[in-house]
């Protein structure tokens, strides 16, 4: 990306954060739906990729069903952005009443033991709102990782945004992030990671909706090295203003095997939980990039 396009991208996000949060909520919601429907009708690369991914999730869906799912998916995706632009201005009460997550006591009980907890999520619904709900409504701080973005100013915006919600943000640079997360967990803290896509050489291959994909090894390795609980979680929208979610029982560390073998088993278990949640709420899975190995180019990157 050129310096000029970097500036344009940063400016567009800046407009979103400064302008959308000033709109009355019904107008902001209507704007989000209009943006989503316009993008969906143009059938650009991201929409086509979303539809292709959804075809793996719902393999028996007719073309009409896939089209409806991708349209709903774009609306879910823009809802995430519209809420995120406005979220820093929400009151504590608004955040508290805007989220309902089943079995969240698995998180709180785990933290009470001092063992440390790792929450892993796919790119579903609004994970930023769920994070703000933990920090603001329940006074539970946590640490997360943000991948470096281009332009740098855009990355700085995302870091500042998430820090404003009460999160500790660690840049994903080399092994530094892993060490920081491990220290937080050994101190009995909470780490939240979005972990349904990894194109790095260190990713773990998993079976995902009948084909091979690669997901991060980090959550399983952290659980092994620190003794922290590894809790898969999914989120979804249900047509109401409230974000819904479900925390699943901990993925246990296998009693036997090498570290790599244990990591593979644990990551597959996480992928299976993600698949269950995504299959139940496919329109809320915001995967607009290539994920499955069969869809990646020969060089291993995404297009």
Short mmCIF file of C-alpha atoms in Angstrom, two decimals:
data_model
loop_
_atom_site.label_atom_id
_atom_site.label_comp_id
_atom_site.label_asym_id
_atom_site.label_seq_id
_atom_site.Cartn_x
_atom_site.Cartn_y
_atom_site.Cartn_z
CA UNK A 1 0.00 0.00 0.00
CA UNK A 2 1.38 3.41 -0.97
CA UNK A 3 1.79 6.31 1.42
CA UNK A 4 -1.06 8.13 -0.35
CA UNK A 5 -3.47 5.20 -0.04
CA UNK A 6 -2.39 4.79 3.60
CA UNK A 7 -3.46 8.36 4.28
CA UNK A 8 -6.79 7.85 2.51
CA UNK A 9 -7.51 4.66 4.51
CA UNK A 10 -6.65 6.36 7.78
CA UNK A 11 -8.79 9.38 6.88
CA UNK A 12 -11.81 7.19 6.09
CA UNK A 13 -11.59 5.41 9.42
CA UNK A 14 -11.11 8.76 11.12
CA UNK A 15 -14.32 10.04 9.55
CA UNK A 16 -16.13 6.94 10.76
CA UNK A 17 -14.96 7.33 14.35
CA UNK A 18 -15.67 11.06 14.44
CA UNK A 19 -18.92 11.28 12.46
CA UNK A 20 -20.88 8.07 13.04
CA UNK A 21 -20.80 8.39 16.83
CA UNK A 22 -22.57 11.75 16.54
CA UNK A 23 -25.51 10.39 14.57
CA UNK A 24 -28.78 9.49 16.31
CA UNK A 25 -28.79 5.73 16.80
CA UNK A 26 -31.68 4.92 14.42
CA UNK A 27 -29.91 6.92 11.70
CA UNK A 28 -26.60 5.20 12.37
CA UNK A 29 -28.28 1.79 12.18
CA UNK A 30 -29.99 2.70 8.92
CA UNK A 31 -26.71 3.96 7.51
CA UNK A 32 -25.03 0.69 8.43
CA UNK A 33 -27.69 -1.35 6.63
CA UNK A 34 -27.43 0.89 3.56
CA UNK A 35 -23.66 0.53 3.43
CA UNK A 36 -23.98 -3.25 3.82
CA UNK A 37 -26.63 -3.61 1.14
CA UNK A 38 -24.71 -1.40 -1.29
CA UNK A 39 -21.53 -3.42 -0.83
CA UNK A 40 -23.48 -6.67 -1.17
CA UNK A 41 -25.14 -5.57 -4.43
CA UNK A 42 -21.78 -4.62 -5.95
CA UNK A 43 -20.55 -8.20 -5.48
CA UNK A 44 -16.97 -7.18 -4.81
CA UNK A 45 -14.17 -9.53 -3.84
CA UNK A 46 -14.91 -9.45 -0.10
CA UNK A 47 -18.58 -10.27 -0.61
CA UNK A 48 -17.76 -13.10 -3.01
CA UNK A 49 -15.19 -14.47 -0.57
CA UNK A 50 -17.71 -14.31 2.30
CA UNK A 51 -20.23 -16.18 0.17
CA UNK A 52 -17.63 -18.79 -0.79
CA UNK A 53 -16.73 -19.31 2.87
CA UNK A 54 -20.39 -19.61 3.81
CA UNK A 55 -20.83 -22.25 1.12
CA UNK A 56 -18.47 -24.47 3.14
CA UNK A 57 -20.36 -23.76 6.36
CA UNK A 58 -23.76 -24.49 4.79
CA UNK A 59 -22.89 -26.93 1.99
CA UNK A 60 -26.51 -27.81 1.18
CA UNK A 61 -27.62 -24.19 0.79
CA UNK A 62 -29.19 -23.15 -2.50
CA UNK A 63 -27.77 -20.13 -4.39
CA UNK A 64 -30.67 -18.09 -3.07
CA UNK A 65 -29.95 -19.17 0.50
CA UNK A 66 -26.26 -18.33 0.12
CA UNK A 67 -27.11 -14.92 -1.28
CA UNK A 68 -29.43 -14.24 1.65
CA UNK A 69 -26.76 -15.39 4.11
CA UNK A 70 -24.08 -13.20 2.56
CA UNK A 71 -26.39 -10.19 2.65
CA UNK A 72 -27.18 -10.84 6.30
CA UNK A 73 -23.45 -11.35 6.87
CA UNK A 74 -22.61 -7.94 5.45
CA UNK A 75 -25.27 -6.37 7.64
CA UNK A 76 -23.81 -8.12 10.67
CA UNK A 77 -20.34 -6.92 9.69
CA UNK A 78 -21.41 -3.28 9.34
CA UNK A 79 -23.33 -3.53 12.63
CA UNK A 80 -20.02 -4.43 14.23
CA UNK A 81 -18.40 -1.32 12.77
CA UNK A 82 -21.27 1.02 13.58
CA UNK A 83 -21.36 -0.19 17.17
CA UNK A 84 -17.59 0.03 17.44
CA UNK A 85 -17.51 3.61 16.20
CA UNK A 86 -20.07 4.52 18.87
CA UNK A 87 -18.98 2.21 21.68
CA UNK A 88 -16.54 4.58 23.44
CA UNK A 89 -19.47 6.91 24.11
CA UNK A 90 -21.76 4.27 25.60
CA UNK A 91 -22.53 4.47 29.28
CA UNK A 92 -21.63 1.69 31.68
CA UNK A 93 -25.32 0.84 31.94
CA UNK A 94 -25.72 0.67 28.16
CA UNK A 95 -22.77 -1.70 27.87
CA UNK A 96 -24.03 -3.82 30.79
CA UNK A 97 -27.50 -4.19 29.30
CA UNK A 98 -26.22 -4.73 25.76
CA UNK A 99 -24.58 -8.14 26.30
CA UNK A 100 -25.79 -11.52 27.54
CA UNK A 101 -23.30 -14.42 27.57
CA UNK A 102 -24.30 -17.88 28.76
CA UNK A 103 -22.02 -19.64 31.24
CA UNK A 104 -19.84 -16.58 31.76
CA UNK A 105 -19.36 -17.93 35.29
CA UNK A 106 -16.82 -20.33 33.78
CA UNK A 107 -14.63 -17.26 33.27
CA UNK A 108 -15.29 -15.66 36.63
CA UNK A 109 -14.86 -18.92 38.55
CA UNK A 110 -11.61 -19.62 36.75
CA UNK A 111 -10.26 -16.21 37.64
CA UNK A 112 -11.26 -16.72 41.28
CA UNK A 113 -8.91 -19.71 41.49
CA UNK A 114 -5.99 -17.55 40.38
CA UNK A 115 -5.24 -19.99 37.60
CA UNK A 116 -5.54 -17.56 34.70
CA UNK A 117 -8.06 -17.79 31.83
CA UNK A 118 -7.70 -17.67 28.05
CA UNK A 119 -10.85 -16.79 26.13
CA UNK A 120 -10.61 -17.70 22.43
CA UNK A 121 -13.17 -16.47 19.92
CA UNK A 122 -13.80 -16.54 16.18
CA UNK A 123 -14.51 -13.36 14.21
CA UNK A 124 -18.19 -13.35 15.16
CA UNK A 125 -20.62 -10.53 15.96
CA UNK A 126 -18.94 -7.84 18.11
CA UNK A 127 -16.00 -9.07 20.16
CA UNK A 128 -15.07 -5.48 21.10
CA UNK A 129 -18.45 -4.99 22.76
CA UNK A 130 -18.02 -8.26 24.64
CA UNK A 131 -14.63 -7.02 25.82
CA UNK A 132 -16.05 -3.69 26.96
CA UNK A 133 -18.77 -5.61 28.83
CA UNK A 134 -16.08 -7.46 30.78
CA UNK A 135 -14.04 -4.36 31.60
CA UNK A 136 -16.85 -1.86 32.22
CA UNK A 137 -19.79 -3.89 33.49
CA UNK A 138 -17.81 -6.45 35.49
CA UNK A 139 -14.54 -4.62 36.21
CA UNK A 140 -12.55 -7.53 34.77
CA UNK A 141 -9.43 -6.28 32.99
CA UNK A 142 -7.83 -8.37 30.29
CA UNK A 143 -5.02 -8.41 27.78
CA UNK A 144 -5.37 -8.91 24.05
CA UNK A 145 -3.18 -8.87 20.96
CA UNK A 146 -3.57 -6.63 17.92
CA UNK A 147 -1.89 -7.42 14.63
CA UNK A 148 0.02 -4.51 13.19
CA UNK A 149 -1.92 -2.75 10.45
CA UNK A 150 -0.95 -0.45 7.63
CA UNK A 151 -0.95 2.50 7.75
CA UNK A 152 0.68 2.91 11.17
CA UNK A 153 -1.79 5.65 12.10
CA UNK A 154 -4.64 3.21 11.60
CA UNK A 155 -2.94 0.71 13.90
CA UNK A 156 -2.54 3.48 16.49
CA UNK A 157 -6.26 4.26 16.19
CA UNK A 158 -7.20 0.65 16.91
CA UNK A 159 -4.86 0.46 19.88
CA UNK A 160 -6.17 3.72 21.33
CA UNK A 161 -9.76 2.62 20.71
CA UNK A 162 -9.37 -0.69 22.52
CA UNK A 163 -7.40 0.86 25.34
CA UNK A 164 -10.23 3.37 25.79
CA UNK A 165 -12.50 0.38 26.42
CA UNK A 166 -10.27 -0.81 29.26
CA UNK A 167 -8.23 -3.44 27.42
CA UNK A 168 -4.48 -3.90 27.64
CA UNK A 169 -3.33 -4.14 24.02
CA UNK A 170 -0.13 -5.94 23.03
CA UNK A 171 1.18 -5.57 19.45
CA UNK A 172 1.72 -8.87 17.66
CA UNK A 173 5.44 -8.62 17.03
CA UNK A 174 7.63 -11.70 17.17
CA UNK A 175 7.73 -13.58 20.47
CA UNK A 176 7.30 -10.48 22.64
CA UNK A 177 3.52 -10.76 22.74
CA UNK A 178 3.60 -14.41 23.83
CA UNK A 179 5.86 -13.61 26.78
CA UNK A 180 3.62 -10.77 27.93
CA UNK A 181 0.50 -12.93 27.71
CA UNK A 182 2.20 -15.74 29.64
CA UNK A 183 3.13 -13.35 32.44
CA UNK A 184 -0.42 -12.05 32.68
CA UNK A 185 -1.78 -15.59 32.88
CA UNK A 186 0.73 -16.74 35.50
CA UNK A 187 -0.42 -13.78 37.57
CA UNK A 188 -3.99 -15.09 37.38
CA UNK A 189 -5.19 -12.70 34.70
CA UNK A 190 -7.48 -12.93 31.69
CA UNK A 191 -6.31 -13.05 28.06
CA UNK A 192 -8.78 -12.74 25.15
CA UNK A 193 -7.73 -13.81 21.65
CA UNK A 194 -9.52 -13.93 18.30
CA UNK A 195 -8.16 -17.19 16.92
CA UNK A 196 -9.96 -18.61 13.89
CA UNK A 197 -7.43 -17.66 11.20
CA UNK A 198 -3.66 -18.00 11.00
CA UNK A 199 -1.64 -17.87 7.82
CA UNK A 200 1.75 -17.99 9.52
CA UNK A 201 4.15 -20.91 9.34
CA UNK A 202 3.49 -21.62 13.03
CA UNK A 203 -0.24 -22.17 12.58
CA UNK A 204 -1.78 -25.55 13.35
CA UNK A 205 -3.67 -27.41 10.64
CA UNK A 206 -7.19 -28.41 11.66
CA UNK A 207 -10.22 -30.03 10.08
CA UNK A 208 -12.80 -27.29 9.68
CA UNK A 209 -16.11 -27.88 7.95
CA UNK A 210 -14.71 -30.84 6.07
CA UNK A 211 -11.45 -29.33 4.83
CA UNK A 212 -8.08 -28.24 6.14
CA UNK A 213 -7.49 -24.77 7.60
CA UNK A 214 -4.81 -23.26 9.80
CA UNK A 215 -5.45 -21.74 13.24
CA UNK A 216 -3.09 -20.15 15.78
CA UNK A 217 -1.07 -22.40 18.07
CA UNK A 218 -0.72 -19.64 20.68
CA UNK A 219 -3.83 -20.31 22.81
CA UNK A 220 -3.01 -24.01 23.28
CA UNK A 221 0.67 -23.30 23.95
CA UNK A 222 -0.20 -20.65 26.51
CA UNK A 223 -2.53 -23.07 28.31
CA UNK A 224 0.19 -25.72 28.40
CA UNK A 225 2.94 -23.42 29.62
CA UNK A 226 0.96 -21.47 32.22
CA UNK A 227 -1.75 -23.88 33.41
CA UNK A 228 -4.45 -21.37 32.43
CA UNK A 229 -7.95 -22.48 31.48
CA UNK A 230 -8.63 -22.43 27.73
CA UNK A 231 -12.28 -21.46 27.18
CA UNK A 232 -13.69 -21.31 23.62
CA UNK A 233 -16.45 -18.73 23.21
CA UNK A 234 -18.82 -17.76 20.40
CA UNK A 235 -20.89 -14.61 19.91
CA UNK A 236 -23.91 -13.80 17.77
CA UNK A 237 -26.66 -11.27 17.08
CA UNK A 238 -30.32 -12.29 17.29
CA UNK A 239 -32.10 -9.32 15.75
CA UNK A 240 -32.33 -7.47 19.07
CA UNK A 241 -29.97 -4.73 20.29
CA UNK A 242 -28.38 -7.28 22.66
CA UNK A 243 -25.21 -9.20 21.81
CA UNK A 244 -25.51 -12.89 22.72
CA UNK A 245 -22.78 -15.38 23.49
CA UNK A 246 -21.83 -18.74 24.95
CA UNK A 247 -18.72 -19.79 26.89
CA UNK A 248 -17.90 -23.48 26.45
CA UNK A 249 -16.17 -25.82 28.92
CA UNK A 250 -12.40 -25.71 29.09
CA UNK A 251 -10.28 -27.52 26.52
CA UNK A 252 -8.08 -29.80 28.60
CA UNK A 253 -4.38 -30.39 28.04
CA UNK A 254 -3.90 -34.03 26.93
CA UNK A 255 -2.14 -36.20 29.46
CA UNK A 256 0.24 -37.71 26.94
CA UNK A 257 2.05 -36.73 23.74
CA UNK A 258 4.65 -34.22 22.67
CA UNK A 259 4.03 -30.51 22.96
CA UNK A 260 3.24 -30.35 19.24
CA UNK A 261 0.82 -33.27 19.52
CA UNK A 262 -0.94 -31.72 22.50
CA UNK A 263 -1.17 -28.39 20.69
CA UNK A 264 -2.70 -30.06 17.65
CA UNK A 265 -5.34 -31.87 19.71
CA UNK A 266 -6.26 -28.75 21.67
CA UNK A 267 -6.43 -26.50 18.62
CA UNK A 268 -8.68 -29.02 16.88
CA UNK A 269 -10.96 -29.01 19.93
CA UNK A 270 -11.18 -25.21 19.74
CA UNK A 271 -11.90 -25.42 15.99
CA UNK A 272 -14.72 -27.89 16.67
CA UNK A 273 -16.38 -25.48 19.11
CA UNK A 274 -15.98 -22.62 16.63
CA UNK A 275 -17.57 -24.77 13.92
CA UNK A 276 -20.56 -25.50 16.17
CA UNK A 277 -21.15 -21.82 16.85
CA UNK A 278 -20.58 -20.71 13.26
CA UNK A 279 -22.91 -23.39 11.90
CA UNK A 280 -25.65 -22.14 14.24
CA UNK A 281 -25.08 -18.47 13.36
CA UNK A 282 -23.33 -18.38 9.97
CA UNK A 283 -24.48 -14.85 9.15
CA UNK A 284 -22.50 -13.49 12.12
CA UNK A 285 -19.14 -14.96 11.09
CA UNK A 286 -17.16 -12.08 9.61
CA UNK A 287 -14.70 -14.07 7.51
CA UNK A 288 -14.22 -11.98 4.38
CA UNK A 289 -10.76 -13.43 3.66
CA UNK A 290 -9.43 -16.75 2.44
CA UNK A 291 -9.20 -19.29 5.23
CA UNK A 292 -9.00 -22.85 3.94
CA UNK A 293 -5.66 -24.06 2.66
CA UNK A 294 -7.23 -25.11 -0.62
CA UNK A 295 -8.23 -21.49 -1.24
CA UNK A 296 -4.79 -20.01 -0.62
CA UNK A 297 -2.40 -19.24 -3.43
CA UNK A 298 0.71 -21.43 -3.93
CA UNK A 299 2.81 -18.94 -2.01
CA UNK A 300 0.75 -19.49 1.14
CA UNK A 301 -0.65 -15.95 1.30
CA UNK A 302 -4.15 -14.68 0.77
CA UNK A 303 -5.49 -12.57 -2.06
#
